[in-house]
mmCIF file of C-alpha atoms in Angstrom:
data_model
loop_
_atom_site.group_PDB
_atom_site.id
_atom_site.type_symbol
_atom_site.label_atom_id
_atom_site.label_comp_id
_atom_site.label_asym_id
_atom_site.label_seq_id
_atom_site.Cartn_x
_atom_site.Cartn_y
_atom_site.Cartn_z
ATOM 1 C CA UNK L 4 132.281 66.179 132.049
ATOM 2 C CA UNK L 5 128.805 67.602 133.497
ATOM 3 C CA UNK L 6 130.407 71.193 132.676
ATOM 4 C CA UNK L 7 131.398 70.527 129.151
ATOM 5 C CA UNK L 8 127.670 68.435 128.526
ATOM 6 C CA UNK L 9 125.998 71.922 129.786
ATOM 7 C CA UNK L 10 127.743 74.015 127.323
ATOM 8 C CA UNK L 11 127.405 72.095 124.630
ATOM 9 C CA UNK L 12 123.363 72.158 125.543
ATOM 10 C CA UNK L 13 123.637 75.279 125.636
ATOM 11 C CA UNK L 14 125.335 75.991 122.536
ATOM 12 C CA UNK L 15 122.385 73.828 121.265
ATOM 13 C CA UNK L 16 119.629 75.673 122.642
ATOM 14 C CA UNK L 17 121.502 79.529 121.640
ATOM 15 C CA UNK L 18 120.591 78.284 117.953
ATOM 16 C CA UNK L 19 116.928 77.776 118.524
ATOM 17 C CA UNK L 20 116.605 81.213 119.823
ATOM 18 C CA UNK L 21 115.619 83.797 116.651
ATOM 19 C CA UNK L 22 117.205 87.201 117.342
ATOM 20 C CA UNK L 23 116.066 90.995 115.899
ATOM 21 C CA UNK L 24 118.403 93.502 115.611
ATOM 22 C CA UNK L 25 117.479 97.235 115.231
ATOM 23 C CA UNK L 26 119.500 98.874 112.244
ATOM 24 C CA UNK L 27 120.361 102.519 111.384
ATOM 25 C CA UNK L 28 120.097 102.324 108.002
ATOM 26 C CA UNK L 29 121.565 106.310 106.970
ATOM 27 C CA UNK L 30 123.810 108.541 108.268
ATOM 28 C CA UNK L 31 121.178 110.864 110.156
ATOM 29 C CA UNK L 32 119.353 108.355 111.878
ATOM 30 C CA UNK L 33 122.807 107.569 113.352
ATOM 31 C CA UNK L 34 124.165 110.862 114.234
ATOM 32 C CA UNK L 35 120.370 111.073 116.345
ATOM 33 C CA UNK L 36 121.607 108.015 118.141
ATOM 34 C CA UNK L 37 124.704 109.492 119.192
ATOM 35 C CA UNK L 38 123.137 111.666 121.682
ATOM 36 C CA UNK L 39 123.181 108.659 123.547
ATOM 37 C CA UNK L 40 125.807 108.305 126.316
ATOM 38 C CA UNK L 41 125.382 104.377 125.844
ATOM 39 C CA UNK L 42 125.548 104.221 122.277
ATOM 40 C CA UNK L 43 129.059 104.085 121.640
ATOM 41 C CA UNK L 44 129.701 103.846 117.939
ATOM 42 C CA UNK L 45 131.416 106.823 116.631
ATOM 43 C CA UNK L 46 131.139 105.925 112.770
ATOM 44 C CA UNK L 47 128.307 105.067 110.461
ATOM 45 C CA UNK L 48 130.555 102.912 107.987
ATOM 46 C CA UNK L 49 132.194 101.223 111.190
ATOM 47 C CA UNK L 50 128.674 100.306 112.349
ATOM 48 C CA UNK L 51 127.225 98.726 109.226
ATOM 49 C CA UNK L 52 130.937 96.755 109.000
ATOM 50 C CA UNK L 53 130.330 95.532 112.498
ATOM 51 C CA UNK L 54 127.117 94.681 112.233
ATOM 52 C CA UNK L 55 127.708 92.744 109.127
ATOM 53 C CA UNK L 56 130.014 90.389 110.699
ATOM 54 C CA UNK L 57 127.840 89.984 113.453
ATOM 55 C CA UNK L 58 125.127 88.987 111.273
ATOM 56 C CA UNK L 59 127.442 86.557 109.177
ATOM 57 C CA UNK L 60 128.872 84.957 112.713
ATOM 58 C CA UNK L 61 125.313 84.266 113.995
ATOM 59 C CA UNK L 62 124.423 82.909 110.515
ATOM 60 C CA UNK L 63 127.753 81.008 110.795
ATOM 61 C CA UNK L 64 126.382 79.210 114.288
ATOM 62 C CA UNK L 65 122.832 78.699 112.476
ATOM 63 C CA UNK L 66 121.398 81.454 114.184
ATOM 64 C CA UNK L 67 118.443 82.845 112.595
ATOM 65 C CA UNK L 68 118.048 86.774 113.036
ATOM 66 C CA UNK L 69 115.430 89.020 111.824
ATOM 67 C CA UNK L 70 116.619 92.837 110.690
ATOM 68 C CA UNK L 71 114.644 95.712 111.316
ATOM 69 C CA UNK L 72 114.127 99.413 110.937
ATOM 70 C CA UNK L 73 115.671 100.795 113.638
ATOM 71 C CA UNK L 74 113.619 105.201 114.060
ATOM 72 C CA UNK L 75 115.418 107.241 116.708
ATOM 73 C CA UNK L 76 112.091 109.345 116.909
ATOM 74 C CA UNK L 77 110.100 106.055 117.299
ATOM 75 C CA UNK L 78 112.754 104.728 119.661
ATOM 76 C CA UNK L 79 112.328 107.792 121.815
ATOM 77 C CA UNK L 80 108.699 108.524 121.759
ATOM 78 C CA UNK L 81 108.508 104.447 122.838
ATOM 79 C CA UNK L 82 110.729 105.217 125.488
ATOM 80 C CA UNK L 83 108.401 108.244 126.612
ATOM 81 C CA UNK L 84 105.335 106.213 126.328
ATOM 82 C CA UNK L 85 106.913 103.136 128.512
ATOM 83 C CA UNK L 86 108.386 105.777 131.191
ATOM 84 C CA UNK L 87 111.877 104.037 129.907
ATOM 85 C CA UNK L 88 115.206 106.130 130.110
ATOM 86 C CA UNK L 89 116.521 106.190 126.553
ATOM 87 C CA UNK L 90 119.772 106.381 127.516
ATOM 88 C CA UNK L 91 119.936 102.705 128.213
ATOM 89 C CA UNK L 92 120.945 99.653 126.071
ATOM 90 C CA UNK L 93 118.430 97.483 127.675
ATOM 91 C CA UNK L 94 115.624 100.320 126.383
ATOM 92 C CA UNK L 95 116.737 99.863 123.105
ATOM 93 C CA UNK L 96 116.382 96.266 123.403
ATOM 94 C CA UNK L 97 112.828 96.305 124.724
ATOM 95 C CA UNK L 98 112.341 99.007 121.384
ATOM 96 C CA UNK L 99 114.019 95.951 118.961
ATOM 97 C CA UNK L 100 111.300 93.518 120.579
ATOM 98 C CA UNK L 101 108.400 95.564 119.722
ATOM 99 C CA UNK L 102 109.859 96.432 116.471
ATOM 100 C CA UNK L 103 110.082 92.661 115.674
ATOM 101 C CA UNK L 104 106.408 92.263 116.205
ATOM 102 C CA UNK L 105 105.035 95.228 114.787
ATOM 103 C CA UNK L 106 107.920 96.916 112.306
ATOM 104 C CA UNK L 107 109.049 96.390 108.902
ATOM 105 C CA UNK L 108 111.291 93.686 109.219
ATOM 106 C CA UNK L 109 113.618 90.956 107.192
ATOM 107 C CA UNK L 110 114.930 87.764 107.349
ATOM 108 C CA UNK L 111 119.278 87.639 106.805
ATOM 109 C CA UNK L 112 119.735 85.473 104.585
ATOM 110 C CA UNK L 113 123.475 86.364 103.867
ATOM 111 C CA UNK L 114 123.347 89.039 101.210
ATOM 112 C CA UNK L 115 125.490 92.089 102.127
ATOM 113 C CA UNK L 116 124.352 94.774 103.564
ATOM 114 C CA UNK L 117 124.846 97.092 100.932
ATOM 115 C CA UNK L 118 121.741 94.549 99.138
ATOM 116 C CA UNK L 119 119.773 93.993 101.969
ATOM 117 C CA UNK L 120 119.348 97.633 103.549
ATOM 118 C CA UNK L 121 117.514 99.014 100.498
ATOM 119 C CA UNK L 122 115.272 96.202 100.567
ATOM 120 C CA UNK L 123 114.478 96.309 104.460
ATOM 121 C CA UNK L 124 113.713 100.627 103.357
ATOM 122 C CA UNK L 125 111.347 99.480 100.385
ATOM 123 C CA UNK L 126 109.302 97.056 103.313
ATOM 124 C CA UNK L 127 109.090 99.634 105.615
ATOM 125 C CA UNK L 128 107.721 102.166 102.523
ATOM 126 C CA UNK L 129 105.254 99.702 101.430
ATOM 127 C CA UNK L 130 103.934 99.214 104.931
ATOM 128 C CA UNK L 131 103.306 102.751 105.866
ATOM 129 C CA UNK L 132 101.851 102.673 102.484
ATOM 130 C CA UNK L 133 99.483 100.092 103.781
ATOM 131 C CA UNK L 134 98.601 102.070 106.847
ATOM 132 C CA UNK L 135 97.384 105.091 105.242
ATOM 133 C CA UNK L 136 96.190 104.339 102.587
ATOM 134 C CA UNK L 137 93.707 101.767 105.308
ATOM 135 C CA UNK L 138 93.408 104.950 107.522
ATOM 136 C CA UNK L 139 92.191 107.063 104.732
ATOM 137 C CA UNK L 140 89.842 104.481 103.567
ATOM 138 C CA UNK L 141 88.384 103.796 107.386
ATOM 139 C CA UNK L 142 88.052 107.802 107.970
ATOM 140 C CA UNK L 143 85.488 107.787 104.735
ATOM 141 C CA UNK L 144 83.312 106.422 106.790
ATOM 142 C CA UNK L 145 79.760 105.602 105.419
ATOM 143 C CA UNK L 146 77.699 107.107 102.287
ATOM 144 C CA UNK L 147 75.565 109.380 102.842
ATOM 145 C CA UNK L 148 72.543 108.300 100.295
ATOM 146 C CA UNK L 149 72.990 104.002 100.897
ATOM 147 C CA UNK L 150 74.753 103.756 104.152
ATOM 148 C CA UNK L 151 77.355 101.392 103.100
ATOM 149 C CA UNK L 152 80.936 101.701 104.625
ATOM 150 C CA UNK L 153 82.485 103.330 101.501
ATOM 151 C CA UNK L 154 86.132 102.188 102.289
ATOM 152 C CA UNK L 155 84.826 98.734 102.808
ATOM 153 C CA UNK L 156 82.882 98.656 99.515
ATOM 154 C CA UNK L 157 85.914 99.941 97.640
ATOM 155 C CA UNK L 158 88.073 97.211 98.777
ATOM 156 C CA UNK L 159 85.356 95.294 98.071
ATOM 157 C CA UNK L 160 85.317 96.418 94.601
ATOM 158 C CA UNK L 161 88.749 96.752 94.112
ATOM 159 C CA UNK L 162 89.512 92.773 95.241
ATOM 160 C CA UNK L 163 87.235 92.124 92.108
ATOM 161 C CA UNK L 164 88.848 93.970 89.615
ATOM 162 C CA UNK L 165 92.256 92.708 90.427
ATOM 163 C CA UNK L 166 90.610 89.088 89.943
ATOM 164 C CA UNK L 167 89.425 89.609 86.867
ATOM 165 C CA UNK L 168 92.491 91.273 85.892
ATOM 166 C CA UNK L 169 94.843 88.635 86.302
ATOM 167 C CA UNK L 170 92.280 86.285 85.034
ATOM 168 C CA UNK L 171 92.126 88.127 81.776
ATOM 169 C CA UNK L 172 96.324 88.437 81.180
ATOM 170 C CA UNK L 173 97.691 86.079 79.033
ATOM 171 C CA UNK L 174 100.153 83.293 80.478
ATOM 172 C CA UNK L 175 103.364 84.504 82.203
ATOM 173 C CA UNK L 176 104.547 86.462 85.246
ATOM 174 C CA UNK L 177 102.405 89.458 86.300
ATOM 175 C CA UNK L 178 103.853 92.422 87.763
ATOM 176 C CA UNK L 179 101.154 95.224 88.322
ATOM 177 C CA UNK L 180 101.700 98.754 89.574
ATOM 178 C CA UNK L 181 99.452 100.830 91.025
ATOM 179 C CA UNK L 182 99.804 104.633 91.720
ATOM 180 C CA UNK L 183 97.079 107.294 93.390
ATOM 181 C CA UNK L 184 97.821 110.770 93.054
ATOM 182 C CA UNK L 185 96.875 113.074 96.231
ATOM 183 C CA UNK L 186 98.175 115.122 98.442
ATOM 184 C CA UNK L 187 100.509 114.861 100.253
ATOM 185 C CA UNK L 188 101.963 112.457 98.113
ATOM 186 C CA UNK L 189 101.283 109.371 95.594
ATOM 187 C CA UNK L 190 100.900 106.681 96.853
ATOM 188 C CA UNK L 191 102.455 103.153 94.534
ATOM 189 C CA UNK L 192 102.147 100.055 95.323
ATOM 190 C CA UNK L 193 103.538 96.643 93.483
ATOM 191 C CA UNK L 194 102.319 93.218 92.841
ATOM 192 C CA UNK L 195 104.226 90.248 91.687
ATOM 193 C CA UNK L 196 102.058 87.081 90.710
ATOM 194 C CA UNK L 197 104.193 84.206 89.467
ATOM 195 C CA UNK L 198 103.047 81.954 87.044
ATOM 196 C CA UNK L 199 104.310 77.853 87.032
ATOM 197 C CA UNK L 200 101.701 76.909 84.052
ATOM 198 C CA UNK L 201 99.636 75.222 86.387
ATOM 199 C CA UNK L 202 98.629 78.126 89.410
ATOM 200 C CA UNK L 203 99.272 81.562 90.502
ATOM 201 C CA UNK L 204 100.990 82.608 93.140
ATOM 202 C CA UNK L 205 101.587 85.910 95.105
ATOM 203 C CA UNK L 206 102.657 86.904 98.204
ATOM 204 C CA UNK L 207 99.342 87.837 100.367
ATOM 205 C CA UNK L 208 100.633 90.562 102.277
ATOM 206 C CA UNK L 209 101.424 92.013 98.690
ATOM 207 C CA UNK L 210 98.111 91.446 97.461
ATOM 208 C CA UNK L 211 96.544 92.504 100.530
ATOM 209 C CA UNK L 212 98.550 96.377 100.332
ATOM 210 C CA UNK L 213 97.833 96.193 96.177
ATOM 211 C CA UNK L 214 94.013 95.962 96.449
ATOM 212 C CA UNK L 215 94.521 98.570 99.625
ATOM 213 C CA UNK L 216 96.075 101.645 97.307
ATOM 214 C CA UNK L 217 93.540 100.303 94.412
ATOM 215 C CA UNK L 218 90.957 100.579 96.646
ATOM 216 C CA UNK L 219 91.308 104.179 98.385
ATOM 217 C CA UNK L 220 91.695 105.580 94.155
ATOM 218 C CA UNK L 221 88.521 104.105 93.758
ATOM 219 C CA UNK L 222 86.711 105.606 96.660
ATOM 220 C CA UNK L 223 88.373 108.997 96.123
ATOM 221 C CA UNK L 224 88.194 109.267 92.669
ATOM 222 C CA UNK L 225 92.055 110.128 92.492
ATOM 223 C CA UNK L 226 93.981 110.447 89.486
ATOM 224 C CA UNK L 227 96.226 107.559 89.087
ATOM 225 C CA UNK L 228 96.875 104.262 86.967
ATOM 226 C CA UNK L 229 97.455 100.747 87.296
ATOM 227 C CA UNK L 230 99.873 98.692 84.754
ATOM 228 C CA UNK L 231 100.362 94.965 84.526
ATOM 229 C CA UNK L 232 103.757 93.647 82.921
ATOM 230 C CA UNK L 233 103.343 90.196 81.405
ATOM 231 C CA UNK L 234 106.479 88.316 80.612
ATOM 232 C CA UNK L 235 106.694 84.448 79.785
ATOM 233 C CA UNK L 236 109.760 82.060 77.891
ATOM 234 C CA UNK L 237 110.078 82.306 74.477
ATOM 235 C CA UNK L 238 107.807 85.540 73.856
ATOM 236 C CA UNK L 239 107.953 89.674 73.925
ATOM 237 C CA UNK L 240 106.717 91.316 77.476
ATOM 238 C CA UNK L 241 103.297 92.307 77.059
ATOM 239 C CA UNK L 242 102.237 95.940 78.917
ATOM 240 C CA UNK L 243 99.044 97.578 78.798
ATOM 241 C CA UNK L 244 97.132 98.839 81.600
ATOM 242 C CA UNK L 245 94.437 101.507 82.942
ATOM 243 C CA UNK L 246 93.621 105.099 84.133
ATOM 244 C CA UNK L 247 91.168 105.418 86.842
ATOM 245 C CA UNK L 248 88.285 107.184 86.401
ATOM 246 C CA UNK L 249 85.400 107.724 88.578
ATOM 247 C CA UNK L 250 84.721 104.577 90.220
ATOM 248 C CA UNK L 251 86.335 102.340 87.777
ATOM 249 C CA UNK L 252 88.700 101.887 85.614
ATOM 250 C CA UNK L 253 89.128 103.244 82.054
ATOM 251 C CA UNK L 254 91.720 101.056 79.287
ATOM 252 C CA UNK L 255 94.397 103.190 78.086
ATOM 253 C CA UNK L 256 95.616 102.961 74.543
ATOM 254 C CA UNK L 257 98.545 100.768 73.115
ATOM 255 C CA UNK L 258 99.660 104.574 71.684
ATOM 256 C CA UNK L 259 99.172 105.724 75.833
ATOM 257 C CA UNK L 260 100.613 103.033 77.174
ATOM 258 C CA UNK L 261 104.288 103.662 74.655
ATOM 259 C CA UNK L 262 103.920 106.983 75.665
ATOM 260 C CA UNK L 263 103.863 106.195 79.200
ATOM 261 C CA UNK L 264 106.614 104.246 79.015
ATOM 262 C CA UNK L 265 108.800 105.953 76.602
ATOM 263 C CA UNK L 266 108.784 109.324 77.766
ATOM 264 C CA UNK L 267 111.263 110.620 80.179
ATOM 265 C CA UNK L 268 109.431 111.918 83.680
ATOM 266 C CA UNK L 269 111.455 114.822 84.283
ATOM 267 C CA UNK L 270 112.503 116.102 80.792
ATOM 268 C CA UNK L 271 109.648 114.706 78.138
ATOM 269 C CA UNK L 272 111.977 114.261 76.312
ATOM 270 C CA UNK L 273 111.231 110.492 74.035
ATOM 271 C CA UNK L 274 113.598 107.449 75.154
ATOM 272 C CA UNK L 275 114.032 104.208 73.419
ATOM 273 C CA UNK L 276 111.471 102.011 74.174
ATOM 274 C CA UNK L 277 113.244 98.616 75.590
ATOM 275 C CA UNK L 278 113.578 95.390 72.449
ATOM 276 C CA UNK L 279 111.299 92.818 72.859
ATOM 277 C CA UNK L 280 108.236 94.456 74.771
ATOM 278 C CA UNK L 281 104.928 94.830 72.782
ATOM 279 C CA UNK L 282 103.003 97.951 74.240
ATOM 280 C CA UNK L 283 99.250 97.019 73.922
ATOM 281 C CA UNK L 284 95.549 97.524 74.625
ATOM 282 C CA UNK L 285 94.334 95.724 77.773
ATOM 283 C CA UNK L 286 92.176 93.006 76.928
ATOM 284 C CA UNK L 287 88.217 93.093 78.008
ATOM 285 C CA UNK L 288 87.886 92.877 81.342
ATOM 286 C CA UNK L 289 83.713 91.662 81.052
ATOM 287 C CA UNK L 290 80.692 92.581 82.158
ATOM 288 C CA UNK L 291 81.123 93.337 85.800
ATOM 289 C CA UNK L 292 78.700 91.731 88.800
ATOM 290 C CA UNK L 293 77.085 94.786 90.663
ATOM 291 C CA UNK L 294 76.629 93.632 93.984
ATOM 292 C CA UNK L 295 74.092 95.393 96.311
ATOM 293 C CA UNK L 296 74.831 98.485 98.443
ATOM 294 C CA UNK L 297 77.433 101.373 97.504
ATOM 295 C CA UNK L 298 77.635 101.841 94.030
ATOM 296 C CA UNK L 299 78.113 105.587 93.983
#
């Protein structure tokens, strides 16, 4: 009777534990983890099938697991840094720890794998987003002619434009881009802001990596844009938006804005602009508080 009491405590206790498993999310991450003596799949399809079901039967117990981005070069420069032999399944263990702490992760929540990988890739973009676009701001450093940190005023800066610009939108759920153009790369970054009639509300890690990317254009001067989609019940999408320029922002035209949207990237070529969307001015953002300090 004592025997079957523990197990059933135990059984108990297993579901309070959260779990993080590491996954190889494409085929050449894999094939770099099959170098491994230990690691014993042979098949990439065979691996996201098993994995699935483990997922499900954990989820099935009320298990809650966390998934995360499982790098074979980050798994083995850990492993160099922590004197760790690779080669080992409690290494890659220790590796899914840190990686639960520190990595892109996401909650399962039951979608299929074939849903939730992309969306655990997009996380992990839009945090090493975050990080260099912070590092690039930090190495600015401070100006030269006030001595204010120029990354810090920029963020500074760039927190009160995105106030005023979703004060300014009409009702209706926001969703803002933002792009900077510069080598090596451009750098985008999204923001949803729902809107219940009464309050906003946004995700503040989303917010936080928005104003981050809005904030290094600023202090760089880069080319690049930012574009707010407005939708609400009963009414056409609104879209309008703004270039940078210099240290601010400049409105583009309702004609920019179709063109923007109704041109095709690669060709040029003119597509169909989508029923029901009203491509517009921005409205006036309003006279904007200088504060003291950088403002070069």
């Amino acid at each position: 009777m004592a025997h079957t009491d523990n197990r059933t405590m135990r059984r108990v206790l297993h579901r309070e534990i959260a779990g993080t498993i590491g996954l190889l999310t494409d085929e050449h991450d894999f094939k770099a983890m099959r170098r491994y003596r230990t690691f014993t799949f042979a098949d990439h399809t065979t691996y996201l099938k098993q994995m699935e079901s483990l997922l499900r039967a954990r989820a099935l117990q009320g298990s809650h697991t966390t998934v995360a981005l499982f790098d074979p070069e980050e798994y083995a420069e850990f492993c160099t840094q922590k004197e760790l032999d690779p080669d080992k399944s409690s290494s890659r263990a220790r590796f899914t720890a840190q990686l639960a702490a520190t990595g892109p992760t996401l909650p399962y929540d039951g979608r299929p794998l074939a849903d939730l990988v992309p969306a655990l890739v997009d996380e992990a973009v839009r945090k090493a987003t975050w990080e260099y676009a912070t590092t690039l701001l930090a190495r600015l450093g401070a100006c030269t002619s006030c001595g204010e940190d120029i990354g810090r005023a920029a963020f500074t800066r760039a927190a009160g434009l995105l106030v005023r610009i979703l004060d300014t939108a009409p009702p209706g759920d926001r969703h803002l881009v933002c792009s900077v153009t510069g080598p090596p790369e451009t750098l985008l970054a999204a923001l949803h802001v729902g809107d219940d009639g009464a309050a906003l509300e946004l995700d503040e890690t989303e917010a936080l990596e928005f104003t981050t990317v809005l904030a290094l254009g600023l202090a760089t001067e880069s080319p690049g844009g930012l574009v707010i989609r407005v939708s609400a019940p009963d009414t056409s999408d609104r879209v309008y938006g703004w270039r940078m320029r210099g240290y601010g922002l400049q409105p583009l035209t309702a004609g920019e804005v179709f063109d923007a949207y109704c041109t095709d990237i690669e060709s040029g070529d003119l597509i169909s602009p989508e029923s029901n969307v009203d491509y517009c001015a921005p409205p006036d953002l309003g006279e904007e508080k200088h504060a003291e300090g950088h403002q070069h």
